[in-house]
PDB file of C-alpha atoms in Angstrom:
ATOM      1  CA  MET W   1    -109.797-107.366  43.447  1.00 79.00           C
ATOM      2  CA  ARG W   2    -106.418-105.795  43.969  1.00 77.00           C
ATOM      3  CA  HIS W   3    -106.307-105.469  47.737  1.00 89.00           C
ATOM      4  CA  LYS W   4    -102.915-103.903  48.609  1.00 85.00           C
ATOM      5  CA  LYS W   5    -101.295-105.056  45.362  1.00 84.00           C
ATOM      6  CA  PRO W   6     -98.310-102.771  44.714  1.00 82.00           C
ATOM      7  CA  GLN W   7     -98.676-102.228  40.956  1.00 83.00           C
ATOM      8  CA  LYS W   8    -101.386-100.848  38.669  1.00 86.00           C
ATOM      9  CA  LYS W   9    -102.511-103.152  35.874  1.00 90.00           C
ATOM     10  CA  LEU W  10    -102.799-100.390  33.236  1.00 90.00           C
ATOM     11  CA  GLY W  11    -105.328-102.474  31.285  1.00 88.00           C
ATOM     12  CA  ARG W  12    -102.706-104.950  30.110  1.00 92.00           C
ATOM     13  CA  ASP W  13    -101.613-108.487  30.881  1.00 93.00           C
ATOM     14  CA  LYS W  14     -98.364-109.118  32.729  1.00 92.00           C
ATOM     15  CA  ALA W  15     -96.019-109.473  29.748  1.00 95.00           C
ATOM     16  CA  HIS W  16     -97.408-106.407  27.963  1.00 96.00           C
ATOM     17  CA  ARG W  17     -97.248-104.327  31.165  1.00 94.00           C
ATOM     18  CA  LYS W  18     -93.642-105.390  31.817  1.00 94.00           C
ATOM     19  CA  ALA W  19     -92.616-104.487  28.252  1.00 95.00           C
ATOM     20  CA  LEU W  20     -94.445-101.154  28.448  1.00 95.00           C
ATOM     21  CA  LEU W  21     -92.736-100.152  31.688  1.00 95.00           C
ATOM     22  CA  ALA W  22     -89.331-101.256  30.402  1.00 96.00           C
ATOM     23  CA  ASN W  23     -89.797 -99.116  27.283  1.00 96.00           C
ATOM     24  CA  LEU W  24     -90.964 -96.111  29.318  1.00 97.00           C
ATOM     25  CA  VAL W  25     -87.991 -96.377  31.676  1.00 97.00           C
ATOM     26  CA  ARG W  26     -85.574 -96.813  28.756  1.00 97.00           C
ATOM     27  CA  SER W  27     -86.967 -93.691  27.069  1.00 97.00           C
ATOM     28  CA  LEU W  28     -86.913 -91.721  30.311  1.00 97.00           C
ATOM     29  CA  LEU W  29     -83.286 -92.586  30.986  1.00 97.00           C
ATOM     30  CA  PHE W  30     -82.211 -91.884  27.402  1.00 97.00           C
ATOM     31  CA  HIS W  31     -84.092 -88.602  26.841  1.00 97.00           C
ATOM     32  CA  GLU W  32     -84.311 -87.591  30.544  1.00 96.00           C
ATOM     33  CA  GLU W  33     -87.962 -86.598  30.094  1.00 97.00           C
ATOM     34  CA  ILE W  34     -91.051 -88.157  28.519  1.00 98.00           C
ATOM     35  CA  ILE W  35     -94.724 -87.242  28.140  1.00 98.00           C
ATOM     36  CA  THR W  36     -97.290 -89.953  28.876  1.00 97.00           C
ATOM     37  CA  THR W  37    -100.578 -90.483  30.715  1.00 97.00           C
ATOM     38  CA  GLU W  38    -100.757 -89.966  34.467  1.00 96.00           C
ATOM     39  CA  ALA W  39    -101.117 -93.632  35.453  1.00 95.00           C
ATOM     40  CA  LYS W  40     -98.234 -94.727  33.214  1.00 96.00           C
ATOM     41  CA  ALA W  41     -96.132 -91.810  34.458  1.00 97.00           C
ATOM     42  CA  LYS W  42     -96.523 -92.819  38.098  1.00 96.00           C
ATOM     43  CA  GLU W  43     -95.596 -96.440  37.408  1.00 95.00           C
ATOM     44  CA  ALA W  44     -92.664 -95.471  35.159  1.00 96.00           C
ATOM     45  CA  ALA W  45     -91.337 -93.109  37.837  1.00 96.00           C
ATOM     46  CA  ARG W  46     -91.456 -95.895  40.453  1.00 95.00           C
ATOM     47  CA  SER W  47     -89.578 -98.292  38.191  1.00 95.00           C
ATOM     48  CA  CYS W  48     -87.044 -95.675  37.157  1.00 96.00           C
ATOM     49  CA  GLU W  49     -86.288 -94.851  40.799  1.00 96.00           C
ATOM     50  CA  ARG W  50     -85.368 -98.496  41.408  1.00 95.00           C
ATOM     51  CA  VAL W  51     -83.056 -98.647  38.394  1.00 97.00           C
ATOM     52  CA  ILE W  52     -81.300 -95.380  39.310  1.00 97.00           C
ATOM     53  CA  THR W  53     -80.784 -96.665  42.845  1.00 96.00           C
ATOM     54  CA  LEU W  54     -78.999 -99.687  41.355  1.00 96.00           C
ATOM     55  CA  ALA W  55     -76.841 -97.383  39.219  1.00 96.00           C
ATOM     56  CA  LYS W  56     -75.564 -95.422  42.220  1.00 95.00           C
ATOM     57  CA  GLU W  57     -73.179 -98.276  43.021  1.00 93.00           C
ATOM     58  CA  ASN W  58     -71.254 -99.421  39.975  1.00 91.00           C
ATOM     59  CA  SER W  59     -70.876-103.172  40.498  1.00 96.00           C
ATOM     60  CA  VAL W  60     -71.343-106.140  38.190  1.00 97.00           C
ATOM     61  CA  HIS W  61     -74.269-107.369  40.290  1.00 97.00           C
ATOM     62  CA  HIS W  62     -76.105-104.052  40.016  1.00 97.00           C
ATOM     63  CA  ARG W  63     -75.359-103.795  36.291  1.00 96.00           C
ATOM     64  CA  ARG W  64     -76.858-107.229  35.660  1.00 96.00           C
ATOM     65  CA  ASN W  65     -79.953-106.467  37.734  1.00 96.00           C
ATOM     66  CA  ALA W  66     -80.481-103.180  35.877  1.00 96.00           C
ATOM     67  CA  LEU W  67     -79.930-104.872  32.518  1.00 95.00           C
ATOM     68  CA  LYS W  68     -82.799-107.262  33.318  1.00 92.00           C
ATOM     69  CA  PHE W  69     -85.103-104.252  33.189  1.00 90.00           C
ATOM     70  CA  VAL W  70     -83.477-101.825  30.726  1.00 93.00           C
ATOM     71  CA  HIS W  71     -82.412-104.231  27.882  1.00 92.00           C
ATOM     72  CA  ASP W  72     -80.301-101.596  26.077  1.00 94.00           C
ATOM     73  CA  LYS W  73     -76.525-101.346  26.377  1.00 93.00           C
ATOM     74  CA  LYS W  74     -76.374 -97.713  25.211  1.00 96.00           C
ATOM     75  CA  VAL W  75     -78.828 -96.688  27.931  1.00 97.00           C
ATOM     76  CA  MET W  76     -76.954 -98.822  30.475  1.00 96.00           C
ATOM     77  CA  LYS W  77     -73.734 -96.977  29.680  1.00 96.00           C
ATOM     78  CA  LYS W  78     -75.440 -93.610  30.168  1.00 97.00           C
ATOM     79  CA  LEU W  79     -77.145 -94.856  33.338  1.00 96.00           C
ATOM     80  CA  PHE W  80     -73.985 -96.068  35.057  1.00 96.00           C
ATOM     81  CA  ASP W  81     -71.551 -93.444  33.704  1.00 96.00           C
ATOM     82  CA  ILE W  82     -73.650 -90.252  33.874  1.00 96.00           C
ATOM     83  CA  ILE W  83     -76.948 -90.663  35.750  1.00 96.00           C
ATOM     84  CA  GLY W  84     -75.752 -92.892  38.606  1.00 95.00           C
ATOM     85  CA  PRO W  85     -72.877 -90.631  39.708  1.00 95.00           C
ATOM     86  CA  ARG W  86     -75.141 -87.576  39.377  1.00 95.00           C
ATOM     87  CA  TYR W  87     -77.451 -88.919  42.106  1.00 96.00           C
ATOM     88  CA  ARG W  88     -74.804 -90.550  44.325  1.00 95.00           C
ATOM     89  CA  ASP W  89     -75.462 -88.163  47.264  1.00 94.00           C
ATOM     90  CA  ARG W  90     -79.243 -88.137  46.862  1.00 94.00           C
ATOM     91  CA  GLU W  91     -81.370 -90.516  48.954  1.00 93.00           C
ATOM     92  CA  GLY W  92     -84.241 -90.832  46.494  1.00 93.00           C
ATOM     93  CA  GLY W  93     -86.694 -88.706  44.562  1.00 95.00           C
ATOM     94  CA  TYR W  94     -84.829 -88.793  41.263  1.00 97.00           C
ATOM     95  CA  THR W  95     -87.918 -88.155  39.122  1.00 97.00           C
ATOM     96  CA  ARG W  96     -90.503 -85.393  38.986  1.00 97.00           C
ATOM     97  CA  ILE W  97     -94.023 -85.672  37.555  1.00 98.00           C
ATOM     98  CA  ILE W  98     -95.502 -82.478  36.100  1.00 98.00           C
ATOM     99  CA  LYS W  99     -99.193 -82.588  35.194  1.00 98.00           C
ATOM    100  CA  LEU W 100    -100.039 -81.153  31.787  1.00 97.00           C
ATOM    101  CA  ARG W 101    -103.174 -80.818  29.673  1.00 96.00           C
ATOM    102  CA  TYR W 102    -105.886 -83.375  28.999  1.00 97.00           C
ATOM    103  CA  ARG W 103    -105.456 -85.325  25.756  1.00 95.00           C
ATOM    104  CA  GLN W 104    -107.961 -84.272  23.129  1.00 94.00           C
ATOM    105  CA  GLY W 105    -108.967 -87.719  21.856  1.00 92.00           C
ATOM    106  CA  ASP W 106    -109.952 -89.478  25.084  1.00 95.00           C
ATOM    107  CA  ASP W 107    -109.564 -86.741  27.732  1.00 95.00           C
ATOM    108  CA  ALA W 108    -106.768 -88.616  29.517  1.00 95.00           C
ATOM    109  CA  ARG W 109    -104.593 -86.566  31.867  1.00 97.00           C
ATOM    110  CA  MET W 110    -101.100 -86.142  30.377  1.00 97.00           C
ATOM    111  CA  CYS W 111     -97.964 -85.771  32.476  1.00 98.00           C
ATOM    112  CA  LYS W 112     -94.306 -85.039  31.894  1.00 98.00           C
ATOM    113  CA  VAL W 113     -91.866 -87.253  33.783  1.00 98.00           C
ATOM    114  CA  LYS W 114     -88.357 -85.876  34.051  1.00 97.00           C
ATOM    115  CA  LEU W 115     -85.198 -86.557  35.975  1.00 97.00           C
ATOM    116  CA  VAL W 116     -84.506 -84.006  38.718  1.00 93.00           C
TER     117      VAL W 116
END
């Protein structure tokens, strides 16, 4: 039972879930919007908010902590040079989730996650 556990399992073990979220966040930061299922979108938005909060202050410590999650130097450059300064005055709420259609194959609710 997952009494008050903060994260959804998404039907995966820990390593697979961590890799999935890292890839979703990397794609979201690079393309600035992605389309995925509703559960994955909510978890990706939470993780992306944390990384953008680190990017608001450009220090070596914050860069290293963000690199633990992002794993891509090209995305890190965009994150700290473009996205971080863009949200410097904002206190949170950097992502928006827009609900779309249901997927035809398995009737899963699809959502678009984009940076505000």
